[in-house]
Short mmCIF file of C-alpha atoms in Angstrom, two decimals:
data_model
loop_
_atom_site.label_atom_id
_atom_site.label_comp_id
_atom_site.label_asym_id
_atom_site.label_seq_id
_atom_site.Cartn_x
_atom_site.Cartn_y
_atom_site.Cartn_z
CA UNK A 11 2.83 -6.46 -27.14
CA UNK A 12 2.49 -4.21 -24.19
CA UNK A 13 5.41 -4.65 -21.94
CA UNK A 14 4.29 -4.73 -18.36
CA UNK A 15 5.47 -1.38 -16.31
CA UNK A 16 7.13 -1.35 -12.82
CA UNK A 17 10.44 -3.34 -13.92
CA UNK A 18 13.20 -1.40 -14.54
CA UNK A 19 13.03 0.15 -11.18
CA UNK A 20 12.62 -2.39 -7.83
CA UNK A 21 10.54 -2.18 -4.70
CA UNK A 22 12.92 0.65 -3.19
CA UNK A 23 11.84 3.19 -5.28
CA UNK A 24 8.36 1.50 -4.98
CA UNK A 25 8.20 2.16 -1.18
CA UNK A 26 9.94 5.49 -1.45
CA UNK A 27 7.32 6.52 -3.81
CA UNK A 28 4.36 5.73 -1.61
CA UNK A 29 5.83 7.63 1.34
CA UNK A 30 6.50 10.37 -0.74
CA UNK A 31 2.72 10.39 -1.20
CA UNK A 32 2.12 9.66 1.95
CA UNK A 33 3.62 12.96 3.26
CA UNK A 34 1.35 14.74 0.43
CA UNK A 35 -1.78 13.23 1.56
CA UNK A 36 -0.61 14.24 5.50
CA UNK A 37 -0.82 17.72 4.63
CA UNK A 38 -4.54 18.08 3.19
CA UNK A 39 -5.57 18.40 7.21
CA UNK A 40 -3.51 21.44 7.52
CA UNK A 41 -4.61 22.80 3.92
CA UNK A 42 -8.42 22.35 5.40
CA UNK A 43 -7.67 24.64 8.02
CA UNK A 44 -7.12 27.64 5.40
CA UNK A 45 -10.93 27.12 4.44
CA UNK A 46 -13.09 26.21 7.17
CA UNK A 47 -16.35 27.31 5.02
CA UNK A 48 -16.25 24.05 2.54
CA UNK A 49 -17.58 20.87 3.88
CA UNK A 50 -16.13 17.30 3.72
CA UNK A 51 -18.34 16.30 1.05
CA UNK A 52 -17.07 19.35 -1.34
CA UNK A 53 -13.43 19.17 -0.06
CA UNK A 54 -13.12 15.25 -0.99
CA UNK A 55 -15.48 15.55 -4.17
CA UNK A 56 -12.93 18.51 -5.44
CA UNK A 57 -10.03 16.36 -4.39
CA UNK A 58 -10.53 13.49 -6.05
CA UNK A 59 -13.03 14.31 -8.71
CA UNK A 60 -10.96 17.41 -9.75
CA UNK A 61 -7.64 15.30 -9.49
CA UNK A 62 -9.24 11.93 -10.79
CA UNK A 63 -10.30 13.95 -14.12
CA UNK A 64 -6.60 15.64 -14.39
CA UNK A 65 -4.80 12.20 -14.08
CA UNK A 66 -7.12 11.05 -17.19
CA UNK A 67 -6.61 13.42 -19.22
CA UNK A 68 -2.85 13.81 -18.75
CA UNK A 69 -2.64 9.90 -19.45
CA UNK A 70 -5.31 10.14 -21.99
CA UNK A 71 -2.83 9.27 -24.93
CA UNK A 72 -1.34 6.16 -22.98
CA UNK A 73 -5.31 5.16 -22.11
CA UNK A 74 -6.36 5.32 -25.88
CA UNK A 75 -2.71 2.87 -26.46
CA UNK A 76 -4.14 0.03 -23.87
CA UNK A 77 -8.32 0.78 -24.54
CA UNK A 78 -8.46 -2.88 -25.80
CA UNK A 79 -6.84 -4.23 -22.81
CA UNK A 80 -9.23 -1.75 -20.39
CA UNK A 81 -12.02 -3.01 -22.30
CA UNK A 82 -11.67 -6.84 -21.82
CA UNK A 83 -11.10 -5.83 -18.07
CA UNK A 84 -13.70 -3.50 -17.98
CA UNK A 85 -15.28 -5.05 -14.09
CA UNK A 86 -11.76 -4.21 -12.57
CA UNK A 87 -11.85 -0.51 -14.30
CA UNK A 88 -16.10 -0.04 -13.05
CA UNK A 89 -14.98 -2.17 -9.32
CA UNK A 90 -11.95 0.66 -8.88
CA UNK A 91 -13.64 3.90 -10.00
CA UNK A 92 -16.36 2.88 -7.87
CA UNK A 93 -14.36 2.66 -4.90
CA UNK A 94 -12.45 5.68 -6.15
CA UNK A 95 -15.63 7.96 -5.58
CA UNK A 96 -16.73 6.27 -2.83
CA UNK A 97 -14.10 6.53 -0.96
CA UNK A 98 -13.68 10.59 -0.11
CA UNK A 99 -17.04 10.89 0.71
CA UNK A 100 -17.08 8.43 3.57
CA UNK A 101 -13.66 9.26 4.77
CA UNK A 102 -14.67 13.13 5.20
CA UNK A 103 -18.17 12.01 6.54
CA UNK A 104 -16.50 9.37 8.72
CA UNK A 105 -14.18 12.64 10.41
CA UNK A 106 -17.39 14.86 10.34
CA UNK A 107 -19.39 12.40 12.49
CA UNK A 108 -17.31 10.30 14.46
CA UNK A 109 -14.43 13.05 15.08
CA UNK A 110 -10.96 13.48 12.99
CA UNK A 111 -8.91 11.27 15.27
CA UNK A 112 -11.72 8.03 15.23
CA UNK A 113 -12.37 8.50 11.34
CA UNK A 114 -8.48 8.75 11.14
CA UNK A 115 -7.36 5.87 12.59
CA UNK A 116 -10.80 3.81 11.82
CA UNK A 117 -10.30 4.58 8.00
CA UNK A 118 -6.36 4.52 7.31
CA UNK A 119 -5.95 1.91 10.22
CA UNK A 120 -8.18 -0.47 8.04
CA UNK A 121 -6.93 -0.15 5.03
CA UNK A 122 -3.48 -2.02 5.43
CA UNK A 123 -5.87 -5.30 6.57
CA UNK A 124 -8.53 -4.92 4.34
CA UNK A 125 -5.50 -5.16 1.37
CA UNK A 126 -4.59 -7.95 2.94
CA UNK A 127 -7.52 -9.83 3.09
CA UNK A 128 -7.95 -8.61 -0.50
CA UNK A 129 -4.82 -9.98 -1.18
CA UNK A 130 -5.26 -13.57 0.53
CA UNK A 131 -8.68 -14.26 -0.73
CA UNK A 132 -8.48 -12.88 -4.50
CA UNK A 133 -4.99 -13.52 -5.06
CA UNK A 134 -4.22 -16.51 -2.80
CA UNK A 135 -1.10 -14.07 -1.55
CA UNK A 136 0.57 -15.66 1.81
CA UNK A 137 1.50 -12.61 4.25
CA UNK A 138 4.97 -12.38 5.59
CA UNK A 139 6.12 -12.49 8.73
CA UNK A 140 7.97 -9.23 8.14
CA UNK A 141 4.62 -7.37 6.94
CA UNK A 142 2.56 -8.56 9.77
CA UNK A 143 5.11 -7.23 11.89
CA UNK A 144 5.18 -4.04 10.38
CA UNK A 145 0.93 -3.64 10.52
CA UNK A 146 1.66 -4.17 13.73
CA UNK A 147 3.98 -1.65 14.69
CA UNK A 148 1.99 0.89 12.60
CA UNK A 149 -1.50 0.40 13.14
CA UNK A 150 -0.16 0.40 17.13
CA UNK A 151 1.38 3.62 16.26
CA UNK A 152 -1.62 5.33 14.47
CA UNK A 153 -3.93 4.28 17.07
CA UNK A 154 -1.98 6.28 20.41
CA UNK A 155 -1.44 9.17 17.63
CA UNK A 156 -5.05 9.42 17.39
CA UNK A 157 -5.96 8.40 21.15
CA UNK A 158 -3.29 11.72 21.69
CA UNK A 159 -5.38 13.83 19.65
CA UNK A 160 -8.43 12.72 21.04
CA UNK A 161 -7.44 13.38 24.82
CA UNK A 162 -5.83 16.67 23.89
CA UNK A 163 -9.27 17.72 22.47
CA UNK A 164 -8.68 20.19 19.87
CA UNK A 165 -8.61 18.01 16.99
CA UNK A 166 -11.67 16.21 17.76
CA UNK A 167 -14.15 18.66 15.72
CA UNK A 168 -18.08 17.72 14.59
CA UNK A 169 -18.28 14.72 16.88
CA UNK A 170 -22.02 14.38 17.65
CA UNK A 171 -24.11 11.67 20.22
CA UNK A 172 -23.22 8.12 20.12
CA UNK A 173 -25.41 6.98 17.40
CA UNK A 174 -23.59 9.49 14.89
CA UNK A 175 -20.36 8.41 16.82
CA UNK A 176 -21.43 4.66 15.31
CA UNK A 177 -22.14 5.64 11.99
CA UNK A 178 -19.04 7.52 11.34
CA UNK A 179 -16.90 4.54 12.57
CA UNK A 180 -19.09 2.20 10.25
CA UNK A 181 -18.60 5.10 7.22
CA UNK A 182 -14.47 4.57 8.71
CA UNK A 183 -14.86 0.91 7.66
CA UNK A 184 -15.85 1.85 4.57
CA UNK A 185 -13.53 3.92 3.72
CA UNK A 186 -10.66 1.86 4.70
CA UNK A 187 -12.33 -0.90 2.60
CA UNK A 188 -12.84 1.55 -0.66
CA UNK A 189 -9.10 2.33 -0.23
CA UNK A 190 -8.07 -0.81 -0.50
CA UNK A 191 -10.59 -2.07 -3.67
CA UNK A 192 -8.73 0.78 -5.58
CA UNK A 193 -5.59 0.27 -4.92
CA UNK A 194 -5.86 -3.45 -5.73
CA UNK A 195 -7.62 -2.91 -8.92
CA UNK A 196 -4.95 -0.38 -9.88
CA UNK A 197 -2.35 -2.97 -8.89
CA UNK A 198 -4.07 -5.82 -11.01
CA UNK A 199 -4.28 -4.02 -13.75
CA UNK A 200 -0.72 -2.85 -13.34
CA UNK A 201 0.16 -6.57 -13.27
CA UNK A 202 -1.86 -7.26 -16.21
CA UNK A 203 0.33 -5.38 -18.69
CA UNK A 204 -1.45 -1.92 -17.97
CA UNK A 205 0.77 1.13 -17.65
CA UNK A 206 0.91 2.59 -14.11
CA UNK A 207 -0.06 5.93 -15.52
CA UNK A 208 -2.83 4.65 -18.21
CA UNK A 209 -4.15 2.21 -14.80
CA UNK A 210 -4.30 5.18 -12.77
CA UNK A 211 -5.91 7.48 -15.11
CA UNK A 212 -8.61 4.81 -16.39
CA UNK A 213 -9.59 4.12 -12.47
CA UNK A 214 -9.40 7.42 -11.14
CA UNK A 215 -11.09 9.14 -14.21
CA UNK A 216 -13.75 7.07 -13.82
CA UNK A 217 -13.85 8.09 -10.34
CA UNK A 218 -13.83 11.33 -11.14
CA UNK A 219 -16.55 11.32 -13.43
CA UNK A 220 -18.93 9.54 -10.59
CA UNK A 221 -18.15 12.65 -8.65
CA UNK A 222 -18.85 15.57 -10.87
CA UNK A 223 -22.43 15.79 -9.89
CA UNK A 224 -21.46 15.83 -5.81
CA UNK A 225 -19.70 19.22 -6.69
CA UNK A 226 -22.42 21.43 -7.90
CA UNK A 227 -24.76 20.20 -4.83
CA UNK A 228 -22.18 20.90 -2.06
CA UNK A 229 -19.19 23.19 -3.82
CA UNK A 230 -20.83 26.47 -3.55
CA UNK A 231 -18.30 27.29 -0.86
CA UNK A 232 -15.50 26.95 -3.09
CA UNK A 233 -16.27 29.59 -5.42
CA UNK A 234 -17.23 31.86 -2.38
CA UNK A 235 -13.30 33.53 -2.04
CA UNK A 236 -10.21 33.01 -3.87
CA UNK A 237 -8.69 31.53 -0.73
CA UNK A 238 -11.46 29.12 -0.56
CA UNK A 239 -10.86 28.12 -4.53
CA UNK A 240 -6.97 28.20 -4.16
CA UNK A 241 -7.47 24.84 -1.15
CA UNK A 242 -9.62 23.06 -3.62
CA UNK A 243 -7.21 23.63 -6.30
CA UNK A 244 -4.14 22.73 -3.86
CA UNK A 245 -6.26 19.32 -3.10
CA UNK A 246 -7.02 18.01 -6.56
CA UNK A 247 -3.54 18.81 -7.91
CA UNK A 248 -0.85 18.34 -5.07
CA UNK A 249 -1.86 15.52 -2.95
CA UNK A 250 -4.82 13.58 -5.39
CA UNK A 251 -3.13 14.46 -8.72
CA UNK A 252 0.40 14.17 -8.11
CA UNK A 253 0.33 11.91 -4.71
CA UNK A 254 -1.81 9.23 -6.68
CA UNK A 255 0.74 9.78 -9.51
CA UNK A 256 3.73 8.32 -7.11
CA UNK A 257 0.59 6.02 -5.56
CA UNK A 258 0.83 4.34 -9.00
CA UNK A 259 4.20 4.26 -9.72
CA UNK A 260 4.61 2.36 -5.98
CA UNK A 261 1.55 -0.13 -7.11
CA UNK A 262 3.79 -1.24 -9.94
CA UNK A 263 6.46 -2.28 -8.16
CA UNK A 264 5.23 -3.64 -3.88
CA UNK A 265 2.46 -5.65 -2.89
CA UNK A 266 -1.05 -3.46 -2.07
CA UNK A 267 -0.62 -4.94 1.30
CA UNK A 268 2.59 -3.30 1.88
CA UNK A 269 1.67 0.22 -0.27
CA UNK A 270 -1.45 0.64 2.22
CA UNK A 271 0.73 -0.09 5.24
CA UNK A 272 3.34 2.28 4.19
CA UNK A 273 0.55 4.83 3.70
CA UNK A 274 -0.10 4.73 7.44
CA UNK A 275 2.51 7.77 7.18
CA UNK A 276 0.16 10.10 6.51
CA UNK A 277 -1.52 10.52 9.84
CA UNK A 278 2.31 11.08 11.17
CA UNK A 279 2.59 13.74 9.21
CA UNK A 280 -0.45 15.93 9.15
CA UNK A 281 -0.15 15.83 13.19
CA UNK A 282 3.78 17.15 12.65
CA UNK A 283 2.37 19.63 10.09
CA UNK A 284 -0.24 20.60 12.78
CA UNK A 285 2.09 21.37 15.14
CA UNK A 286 4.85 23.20 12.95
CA UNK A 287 2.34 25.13 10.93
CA UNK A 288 -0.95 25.50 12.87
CA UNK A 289 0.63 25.61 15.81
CA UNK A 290 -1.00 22.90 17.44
CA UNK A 291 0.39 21.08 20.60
CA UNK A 292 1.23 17.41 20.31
CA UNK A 293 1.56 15.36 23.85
CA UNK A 294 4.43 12.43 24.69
CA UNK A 295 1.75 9.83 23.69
CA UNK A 296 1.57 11.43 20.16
CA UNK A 297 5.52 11.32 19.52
CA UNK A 298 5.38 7.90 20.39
CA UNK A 299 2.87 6.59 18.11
CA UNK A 300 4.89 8.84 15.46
CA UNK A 301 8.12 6.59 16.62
CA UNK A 302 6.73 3.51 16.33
CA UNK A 303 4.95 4.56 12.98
CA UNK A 304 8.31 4.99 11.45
CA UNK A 305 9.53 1.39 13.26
CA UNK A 306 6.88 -0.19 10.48
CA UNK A 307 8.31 2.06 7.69
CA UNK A 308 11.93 1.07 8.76
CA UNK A 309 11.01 -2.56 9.50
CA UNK A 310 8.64 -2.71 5.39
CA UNK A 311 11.28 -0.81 3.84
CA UNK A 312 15.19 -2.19 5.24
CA UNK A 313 16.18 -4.66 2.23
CA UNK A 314 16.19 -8.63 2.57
CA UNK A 315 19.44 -10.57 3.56
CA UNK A 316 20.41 -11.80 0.36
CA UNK A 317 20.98 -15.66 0.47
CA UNK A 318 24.92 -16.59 0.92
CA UNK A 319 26.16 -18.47 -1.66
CA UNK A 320 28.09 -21.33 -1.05
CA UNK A 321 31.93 -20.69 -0.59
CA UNK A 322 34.46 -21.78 -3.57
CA UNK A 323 36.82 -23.78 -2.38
CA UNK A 324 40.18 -23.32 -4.29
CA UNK A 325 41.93 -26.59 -5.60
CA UNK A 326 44.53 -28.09 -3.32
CA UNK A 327 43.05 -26.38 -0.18
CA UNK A 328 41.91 -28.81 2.72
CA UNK A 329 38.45 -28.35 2.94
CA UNK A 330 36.97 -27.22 6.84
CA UNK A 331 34.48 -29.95 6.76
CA UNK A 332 36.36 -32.98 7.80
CA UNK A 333 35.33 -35.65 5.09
CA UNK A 334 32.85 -38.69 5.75
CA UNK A 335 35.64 -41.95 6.19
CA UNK A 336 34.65 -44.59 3.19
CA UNK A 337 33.84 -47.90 4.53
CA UNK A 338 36.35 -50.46 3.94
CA UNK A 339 36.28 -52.49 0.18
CA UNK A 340 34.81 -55.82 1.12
CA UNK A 341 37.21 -58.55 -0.56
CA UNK A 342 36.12 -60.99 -2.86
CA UNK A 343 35.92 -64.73 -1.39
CA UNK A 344 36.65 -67.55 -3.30
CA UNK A 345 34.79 -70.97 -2.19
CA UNK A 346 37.24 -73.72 -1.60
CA UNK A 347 36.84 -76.55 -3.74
CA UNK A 348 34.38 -79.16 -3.20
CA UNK A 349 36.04 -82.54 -1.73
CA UNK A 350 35.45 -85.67 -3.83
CA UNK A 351 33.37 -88.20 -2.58
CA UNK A 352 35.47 -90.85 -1.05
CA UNK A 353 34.23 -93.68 -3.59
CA UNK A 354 34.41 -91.70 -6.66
CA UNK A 355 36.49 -93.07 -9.21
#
């Protein structure tokens, strides 16, 4: 019997994992910068197909333990890979076209609510009033973080005329939505007595394997200089292999809803790692979307109020709730005795 994964450990370590992959994903911008010869479609192809086909083959023993269970749910394994390969190549396209700071927020801004639409329509999950709250704050924040970027200019690279403008919001949309379909299909597997590690591995090899033949089209670049190869490498294994790792481990243990939301770090931290490291400038606005980013993370992340239990009252101690009066006992009547008849007897 395979024992389901994701229990020993609760959703603490869940959440801390997914921000801790959140600030590994934040610094692939600042990475990008080292090799401004490869193209989005080669930088997300090596990223996640390189780092997709790793996580396989590192879980490849714990895949081969569960391959009956990945077989009877084969359509979850085929529905994440798919949206595994899918998504890199319209998030990179979406920056490309649209600019970094629209694709940004337009793709990881989407993601938290396409979860949980995910959630509430395949999983009849009810959304609490604490996560909404936390979207909230966070997809408020990412938006002036990218609206910052955006009026300061510098970030805002390949943006074209108004009709590619369009397309790379719409290729946004789908990469927010591709995010999502993965994560939930890792998560129901996870669920479904799959191992974090064999879930990951099955969905993300897959997706790897759907983008081997992307690389040899557009990865020429790559191969072109040893600082060029050392990004892609730093891509697939750093943020894709090992963020995805912690990705997992977080799937087995929060709600997709509240993984993609915490995600919304990343955009936080590649503008900090702009600034410390490429020496970008980031204005007031920025900071403040970065504040109220870390409001959701503090508002998803501070632990419930435990119930109180009801207070043991030692014997002999008078009891603070004054006690309900009992009514007074109602006496028993006896009927006097019927008088005789004056002309009986």
């Amino acid at each position: 019997m395979i024992r389901p994964a994701g229990r020993a450990l609760g959703p603490g370590a869940g959440a801390f994992a997914v921000l801790l992959a959140s600030v590994l994903w934040g610094t692939t911008g600042t990475a990008a910068t080292f090799a401004p010869q490869v193209g989005p479609l080669a930088i997300g192809a090596a990223a996640m197909g390189l780092g997709g086909l790793l996580q396989a083959l590192v879980a490849g023993r714990r895949i081969a333990q569960v391959r009956a269970g990945l077989v009877a749910q084969w359509r979850i394994v085929l529905v994440g890979g798919s949206g595994v390969a899918l998504y890199p190549l319209a998030f990179y396209t979406s920056m490309h076209l649209a600019g970094v700071a629209a694709g940004t927020v337009v793709s990881i801004g989407s993601a938290p609510l396409a979860s949980a639409l995910i959630e509430r329509i395949v999983d009849r999950r009810r959304l609490s009033r604490r996560w909404m709250a936390g979207a909230a704050l966070g997809l408020a924040g990412t938006v002036l973080l990218c609206a910052a970027e955006a009026a300061r200019g510098g970030s805002v690279t390949g943006a074209g005329s108004a009709r590619q403008t369009v397309a790379g919001v719409g290729l946004g949309l789908v990469a927010g939505l591709t995010y999502a379909v993965y994560a939930w299909a890792a998560h129901r597997l996870i669920t479904r007595g799959i191992a974090s590690r064999a879930a990951m591995g099955a969905v993300f090899g897959l997706g790897g394997l759907l983008l081997v033949p992307v690389l040899p089209a557009t990865g020429a670049p790559l191969v072109a200089s040893w600082t060029n190869a050392g990004v892609g490498l730093y891509m697939a294994l750093v943020p894709m292999f090992t963020g995805y790792v912690l990705f997992g481990f977080g799937l087995a243990r929060i709600p997709v809803s509240t993984a993609t939301t915490l995600s919304l770090l990343e955009p936080a931290v590649a503008a900090v790692f702009a600034v410390l490291v490429v020496g970008e400038h980031l204005p007031v606005l920025g900071w403040t979307g970065i504040v109220l980013v870390i409001a959701c993370l503090g508002v998803l992340t501070a632990p419930s109020r435990p119930l109180r239990a009801p207070r043991r009252v030692a014997a002999g101690t008078p009891s603070p709730i004054p006690r309900r009066p009992r009514p007074p006992r109602r006496l028993r009547t006896v009927p006097p005795p019927t008088a005789r008849p004056a002309d009986e007897g």
